[in-house]
Short mmCIF file of C-alpha atoms in Angstrom, two decimals:
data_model
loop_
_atom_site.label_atom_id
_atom_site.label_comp_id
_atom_site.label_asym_id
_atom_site.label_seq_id
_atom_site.Cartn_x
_atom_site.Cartn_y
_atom_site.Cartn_z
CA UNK A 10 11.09 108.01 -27.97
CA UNK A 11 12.66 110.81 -25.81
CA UNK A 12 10.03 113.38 -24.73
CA UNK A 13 10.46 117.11 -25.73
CA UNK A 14 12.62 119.28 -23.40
CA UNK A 15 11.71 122.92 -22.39
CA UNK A 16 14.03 124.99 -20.47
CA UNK A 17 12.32 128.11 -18.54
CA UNK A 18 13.41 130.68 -16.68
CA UNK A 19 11.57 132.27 -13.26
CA UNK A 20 9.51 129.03 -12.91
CA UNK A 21 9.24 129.34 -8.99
CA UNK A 22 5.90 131.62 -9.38
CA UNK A 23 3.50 133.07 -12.10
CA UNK A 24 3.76 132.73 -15.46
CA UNK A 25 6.88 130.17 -14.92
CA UNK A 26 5.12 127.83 -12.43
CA UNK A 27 2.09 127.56 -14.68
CA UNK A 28 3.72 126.50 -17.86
CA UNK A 29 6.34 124.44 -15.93
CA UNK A 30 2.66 122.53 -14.60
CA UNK A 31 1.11 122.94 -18.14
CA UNK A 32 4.12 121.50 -20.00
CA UNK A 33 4.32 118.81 -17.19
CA UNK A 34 0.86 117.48 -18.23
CA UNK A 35 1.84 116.72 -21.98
CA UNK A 36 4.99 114.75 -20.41
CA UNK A 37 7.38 117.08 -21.94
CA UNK A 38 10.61 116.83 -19.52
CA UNK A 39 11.44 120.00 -17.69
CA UNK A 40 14.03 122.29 -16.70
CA UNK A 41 13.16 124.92 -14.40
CA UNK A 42 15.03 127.70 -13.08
CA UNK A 43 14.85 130.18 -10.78
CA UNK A 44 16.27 132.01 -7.68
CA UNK A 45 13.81 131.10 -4.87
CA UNK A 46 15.69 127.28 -4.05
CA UNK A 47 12.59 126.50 -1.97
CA UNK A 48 9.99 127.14 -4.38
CA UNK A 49 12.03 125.90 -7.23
CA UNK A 50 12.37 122.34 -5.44
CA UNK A 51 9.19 122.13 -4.35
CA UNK A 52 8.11 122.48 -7.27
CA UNK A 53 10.07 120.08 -8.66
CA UNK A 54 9.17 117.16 -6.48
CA UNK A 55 5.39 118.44 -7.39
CA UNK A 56 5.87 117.90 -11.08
CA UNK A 57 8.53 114.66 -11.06
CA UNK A 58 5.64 112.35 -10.36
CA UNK A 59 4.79 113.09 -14.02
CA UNK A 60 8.10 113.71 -15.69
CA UNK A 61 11.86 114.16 -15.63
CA UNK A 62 12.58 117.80 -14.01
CA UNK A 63 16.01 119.10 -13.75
CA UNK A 64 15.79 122.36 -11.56
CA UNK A 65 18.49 124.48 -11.69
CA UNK A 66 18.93 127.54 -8.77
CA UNK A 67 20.17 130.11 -11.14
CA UNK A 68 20.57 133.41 -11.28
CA UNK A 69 20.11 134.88 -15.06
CA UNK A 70 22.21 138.06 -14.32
CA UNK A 71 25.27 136.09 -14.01
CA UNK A 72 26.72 134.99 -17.33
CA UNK A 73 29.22 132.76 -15.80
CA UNK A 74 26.43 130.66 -13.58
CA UNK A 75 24.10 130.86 -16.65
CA UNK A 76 27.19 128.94 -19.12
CA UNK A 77 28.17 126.87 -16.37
CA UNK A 78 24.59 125.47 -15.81
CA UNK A 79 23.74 124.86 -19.41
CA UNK A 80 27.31 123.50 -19.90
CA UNK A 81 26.37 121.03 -16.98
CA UNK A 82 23.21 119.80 -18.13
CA UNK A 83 22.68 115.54 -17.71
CA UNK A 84 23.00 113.50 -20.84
CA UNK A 85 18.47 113.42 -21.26
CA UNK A 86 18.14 117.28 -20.82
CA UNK A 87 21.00 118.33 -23.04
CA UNK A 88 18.18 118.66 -26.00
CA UNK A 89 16.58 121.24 -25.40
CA UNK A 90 13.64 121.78 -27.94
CA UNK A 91 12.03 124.92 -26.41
CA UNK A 92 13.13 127.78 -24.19
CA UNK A 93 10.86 130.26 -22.59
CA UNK A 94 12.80 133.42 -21.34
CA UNK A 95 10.05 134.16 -18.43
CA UNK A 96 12.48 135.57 -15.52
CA UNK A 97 11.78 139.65 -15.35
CA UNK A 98 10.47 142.01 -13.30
CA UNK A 99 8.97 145.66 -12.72
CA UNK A 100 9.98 147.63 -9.40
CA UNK A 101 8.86 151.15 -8.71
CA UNK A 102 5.79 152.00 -10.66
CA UNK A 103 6.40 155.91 -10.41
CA UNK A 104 7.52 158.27 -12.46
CA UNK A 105 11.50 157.88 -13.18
CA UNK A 106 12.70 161.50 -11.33
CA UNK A 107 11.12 159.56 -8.11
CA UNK A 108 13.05 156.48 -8.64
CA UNK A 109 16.05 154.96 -7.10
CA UNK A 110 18.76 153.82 -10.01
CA UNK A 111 19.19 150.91 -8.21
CA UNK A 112 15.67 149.45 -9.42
CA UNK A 113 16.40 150.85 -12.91
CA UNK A 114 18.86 148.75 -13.27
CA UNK A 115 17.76 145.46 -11.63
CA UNK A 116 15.29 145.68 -14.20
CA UNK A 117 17.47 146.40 -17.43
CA UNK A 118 19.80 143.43 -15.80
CA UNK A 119 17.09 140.75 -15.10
CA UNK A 120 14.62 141.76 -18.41
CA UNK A 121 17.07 142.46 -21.12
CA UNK A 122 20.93 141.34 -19.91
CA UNK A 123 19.43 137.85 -18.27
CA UNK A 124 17.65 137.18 -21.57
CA UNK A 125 20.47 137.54 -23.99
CA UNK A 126 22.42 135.77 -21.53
CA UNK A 127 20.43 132.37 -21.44
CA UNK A 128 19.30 132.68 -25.30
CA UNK A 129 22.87 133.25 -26.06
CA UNK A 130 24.14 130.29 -23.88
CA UNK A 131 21.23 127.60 -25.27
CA UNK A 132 21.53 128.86 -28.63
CA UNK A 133 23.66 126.37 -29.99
CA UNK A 134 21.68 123.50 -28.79
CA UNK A 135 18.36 125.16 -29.90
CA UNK A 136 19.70 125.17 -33.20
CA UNK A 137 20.85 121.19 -33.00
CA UNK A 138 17.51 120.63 -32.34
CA UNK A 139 16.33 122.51 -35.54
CA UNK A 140 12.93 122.35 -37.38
CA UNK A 141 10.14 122.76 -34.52
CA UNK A 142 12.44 124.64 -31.93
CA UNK A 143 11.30 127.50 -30.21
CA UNK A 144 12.50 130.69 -28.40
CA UNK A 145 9.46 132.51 -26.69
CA UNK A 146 10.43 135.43 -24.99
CA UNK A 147 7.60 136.66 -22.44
CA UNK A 148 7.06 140.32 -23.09
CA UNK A 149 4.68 142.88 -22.66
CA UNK A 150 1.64 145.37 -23.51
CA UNK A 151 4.02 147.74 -21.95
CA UNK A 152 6.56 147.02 -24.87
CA UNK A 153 4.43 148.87 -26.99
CA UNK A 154 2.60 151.53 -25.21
CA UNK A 155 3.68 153.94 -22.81
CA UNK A 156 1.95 154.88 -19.48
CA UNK A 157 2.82 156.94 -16.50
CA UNK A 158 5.55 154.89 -14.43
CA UNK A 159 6.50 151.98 -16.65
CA UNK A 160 9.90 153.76 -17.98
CA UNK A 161 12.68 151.57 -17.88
CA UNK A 162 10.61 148.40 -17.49
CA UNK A 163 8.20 149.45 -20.66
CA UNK A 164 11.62 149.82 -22.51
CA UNK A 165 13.33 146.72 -21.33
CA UNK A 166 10.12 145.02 -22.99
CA UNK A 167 10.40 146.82 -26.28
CA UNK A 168 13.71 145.81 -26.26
CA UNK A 169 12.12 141.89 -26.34
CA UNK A 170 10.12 142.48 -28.80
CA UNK A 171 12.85 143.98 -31.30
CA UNK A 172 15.59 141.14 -30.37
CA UNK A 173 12.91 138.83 -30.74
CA UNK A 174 12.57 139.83 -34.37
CA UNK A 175 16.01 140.31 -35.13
CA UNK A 176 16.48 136.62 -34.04
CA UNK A 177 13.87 135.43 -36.29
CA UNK A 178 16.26 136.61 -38.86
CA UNK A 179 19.72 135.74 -37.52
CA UNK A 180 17.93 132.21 -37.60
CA UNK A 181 16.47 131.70 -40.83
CA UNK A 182 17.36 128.38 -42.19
CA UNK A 183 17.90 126.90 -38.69
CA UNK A 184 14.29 125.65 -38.29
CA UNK A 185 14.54 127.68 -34.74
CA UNK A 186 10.83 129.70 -34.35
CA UNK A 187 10.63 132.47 -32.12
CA UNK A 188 8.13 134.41 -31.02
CA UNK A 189 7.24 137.42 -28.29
CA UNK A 190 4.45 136.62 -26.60
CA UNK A 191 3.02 139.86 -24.89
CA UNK A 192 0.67 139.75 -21.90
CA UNK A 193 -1.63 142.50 -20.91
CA UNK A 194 -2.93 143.09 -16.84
CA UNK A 195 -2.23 139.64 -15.55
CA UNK A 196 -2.73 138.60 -11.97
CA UNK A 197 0.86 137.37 -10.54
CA UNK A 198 2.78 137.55 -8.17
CA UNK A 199 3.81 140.78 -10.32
CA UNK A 200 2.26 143.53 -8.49
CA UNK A 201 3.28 141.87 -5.61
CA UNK A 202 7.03 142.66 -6.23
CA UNK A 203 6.49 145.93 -8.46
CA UNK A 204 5.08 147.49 -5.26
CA UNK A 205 7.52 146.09 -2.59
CA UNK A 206 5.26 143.78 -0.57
CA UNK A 207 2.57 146.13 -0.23
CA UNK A 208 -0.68 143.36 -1.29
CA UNK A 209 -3.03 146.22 -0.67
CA UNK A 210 -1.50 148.16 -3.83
CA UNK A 211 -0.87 144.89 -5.78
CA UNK A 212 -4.70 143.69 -5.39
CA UNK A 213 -5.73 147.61 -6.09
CA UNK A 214 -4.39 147.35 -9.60
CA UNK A 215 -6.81 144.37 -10.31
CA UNK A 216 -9.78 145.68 -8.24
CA UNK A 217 -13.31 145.77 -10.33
CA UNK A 218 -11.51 143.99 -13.25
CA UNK A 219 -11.44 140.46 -14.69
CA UNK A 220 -6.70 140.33 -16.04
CA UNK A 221 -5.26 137.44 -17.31
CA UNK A 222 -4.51 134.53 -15.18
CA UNK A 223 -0.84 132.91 -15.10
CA UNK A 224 -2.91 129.73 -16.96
CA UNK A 225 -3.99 131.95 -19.74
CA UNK A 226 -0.37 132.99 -20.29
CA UNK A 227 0.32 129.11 -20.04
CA UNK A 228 -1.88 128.09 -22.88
CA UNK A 229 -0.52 130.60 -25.13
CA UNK A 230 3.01 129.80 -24.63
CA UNK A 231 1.74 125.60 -25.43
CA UNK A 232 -0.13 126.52 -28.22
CA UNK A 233 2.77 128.22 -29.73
CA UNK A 234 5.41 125.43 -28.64
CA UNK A 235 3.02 123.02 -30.56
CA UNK A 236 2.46 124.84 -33.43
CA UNK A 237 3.76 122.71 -37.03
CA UNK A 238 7.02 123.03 -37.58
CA UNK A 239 6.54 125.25 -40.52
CA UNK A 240 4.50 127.88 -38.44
CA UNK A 241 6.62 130.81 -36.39
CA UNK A 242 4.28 133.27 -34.34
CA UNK A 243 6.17 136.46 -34.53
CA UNK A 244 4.20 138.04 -32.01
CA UNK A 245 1.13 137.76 -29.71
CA UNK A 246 -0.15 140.69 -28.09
CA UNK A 247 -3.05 139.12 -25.49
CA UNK A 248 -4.96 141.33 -23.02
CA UNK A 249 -8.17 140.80 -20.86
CA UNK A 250 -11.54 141.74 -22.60
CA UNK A 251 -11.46 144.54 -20.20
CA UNK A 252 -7.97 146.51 -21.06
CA UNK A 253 -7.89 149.14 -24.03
CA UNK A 254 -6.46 151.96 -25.37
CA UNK A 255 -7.14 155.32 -23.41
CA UNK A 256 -6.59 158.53 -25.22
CA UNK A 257 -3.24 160.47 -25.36
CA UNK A 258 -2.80 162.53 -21.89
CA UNK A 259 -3.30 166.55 -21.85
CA UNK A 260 -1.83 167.97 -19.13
CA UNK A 261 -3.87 171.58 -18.26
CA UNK A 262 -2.91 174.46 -16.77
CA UNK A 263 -5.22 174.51 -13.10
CA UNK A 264 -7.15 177.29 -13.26
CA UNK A 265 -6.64 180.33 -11.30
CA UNK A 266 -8.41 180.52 -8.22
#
């Protein structure tokens, strides 16, 4: 009997790296993408002591590449039974007026346009596959509620969470489950990138706090691809003990001196 097949995106750090490892330990076969070719092969020699990995260096702002890839895929990987849309990114954690466009839209083109483009491309086979198939999308806290500085990336994670719902129903009577699975403060690599390099700020943001780790994300995203077949998760919103609401902001005149 063939083993399952997931396909996921940005597996060369985070979130991607530890499902690609979590995935690899109940011998589903693998096929892991990302942009870093070093990190991407490494980690594919890493986890094809255990299973079959196909990596693919891929880019999932290019339509073309995506197509091409998915076209391309060997005879054993062409059944794909779950993707996880993980590539996506934040850059510039200030407020939008203080923000070069440039970041805005690396963000709209990696979260939103590099997820429709891979779902769109794998859709057909997702739905050959049928009853037990899954789409998780990996979106956010941020998808729901604002804060200072998460503009265009707090959008481009609603906009998962709606497309992930209007799949559900584009797919009824496929057997295809899909789900948006929505992480809170999680320690990554994330901070790392949002703040261009700077570790100092990344390991500020989780100073005096206990996030989520990358393998907490992991589980989920197993627990949901092994779900029955008649189960579909619509959403998951999963934060650290320690993250909550705050109350709305007031912003106050300063008082006269």
């Amino acid at each position: 009997m063939l083993s399952k097949t997931l396909f996921i995106t940005g597996a060369t750090s985070g979130f991607g790296a530890a499902t690609a490892r979590r995935f690899a330990r109940d011998g589903w076969s693998l096929i892991i993408t990302g942009r870093r070719e070093e990190r991407l092969f490494a980690l594919a020699n890493e986890l094809g002591a255990l299973v079959p990995v196909h990596p693919l260096k891929l880019d999932v702002q290019d339509a073309t590449a995506v197509a091409d890839a998915i076209a391309c895929l060997p005879p054993e990987f062409r059944q794909v039974h779950t993707l996880v849309n993980n590539a996506g990114l934040a850059l510039a954690p200030a407020a939008m007026q203080n923000v070069a466009l440039a970041d805005l839209h690396t963000m709209i083109n990696t979260n939103i346009t590099g997820v429709v483009n891979v779902t769109h491309a794998l859709l057909p086979r997702l739905i050959e596959t049928g009853a037990g198939a899954n789409i998780i999308n990996i979106g956010s806290t941020a998808g729901e509620w604002p804060y200072p500085g998460s503009h265009v990336y707090g959008a481009s994670k609603a906009f998962i969470k709606q497309f992930s719902y209007n799949l559900r129903s584009d797919l009824m009577g496929t057997g295809v489950r899909v789900t948006d699975l929505a992480p809170g403060i999680a320690e990554t690599e994330f901070s790392v990138v949002r703040n261009s390099g700077d570790q100092a700020a990344a390991d500020a943001v989780y100073k005096g706090t206990v996030p989520l780790s990358a393998v907490d994300v992991a589980e989920q995203i197993a627990h949901i691809a092994n779900l029955p077949d008649h189960i579909n998760i619509n959403r998951i919103e999963m934060v650290p003990v320690r993250q909550a609401w705050g109350p709305y902001a007031i912003f106050r005149e300063p008082s006269p001196e």
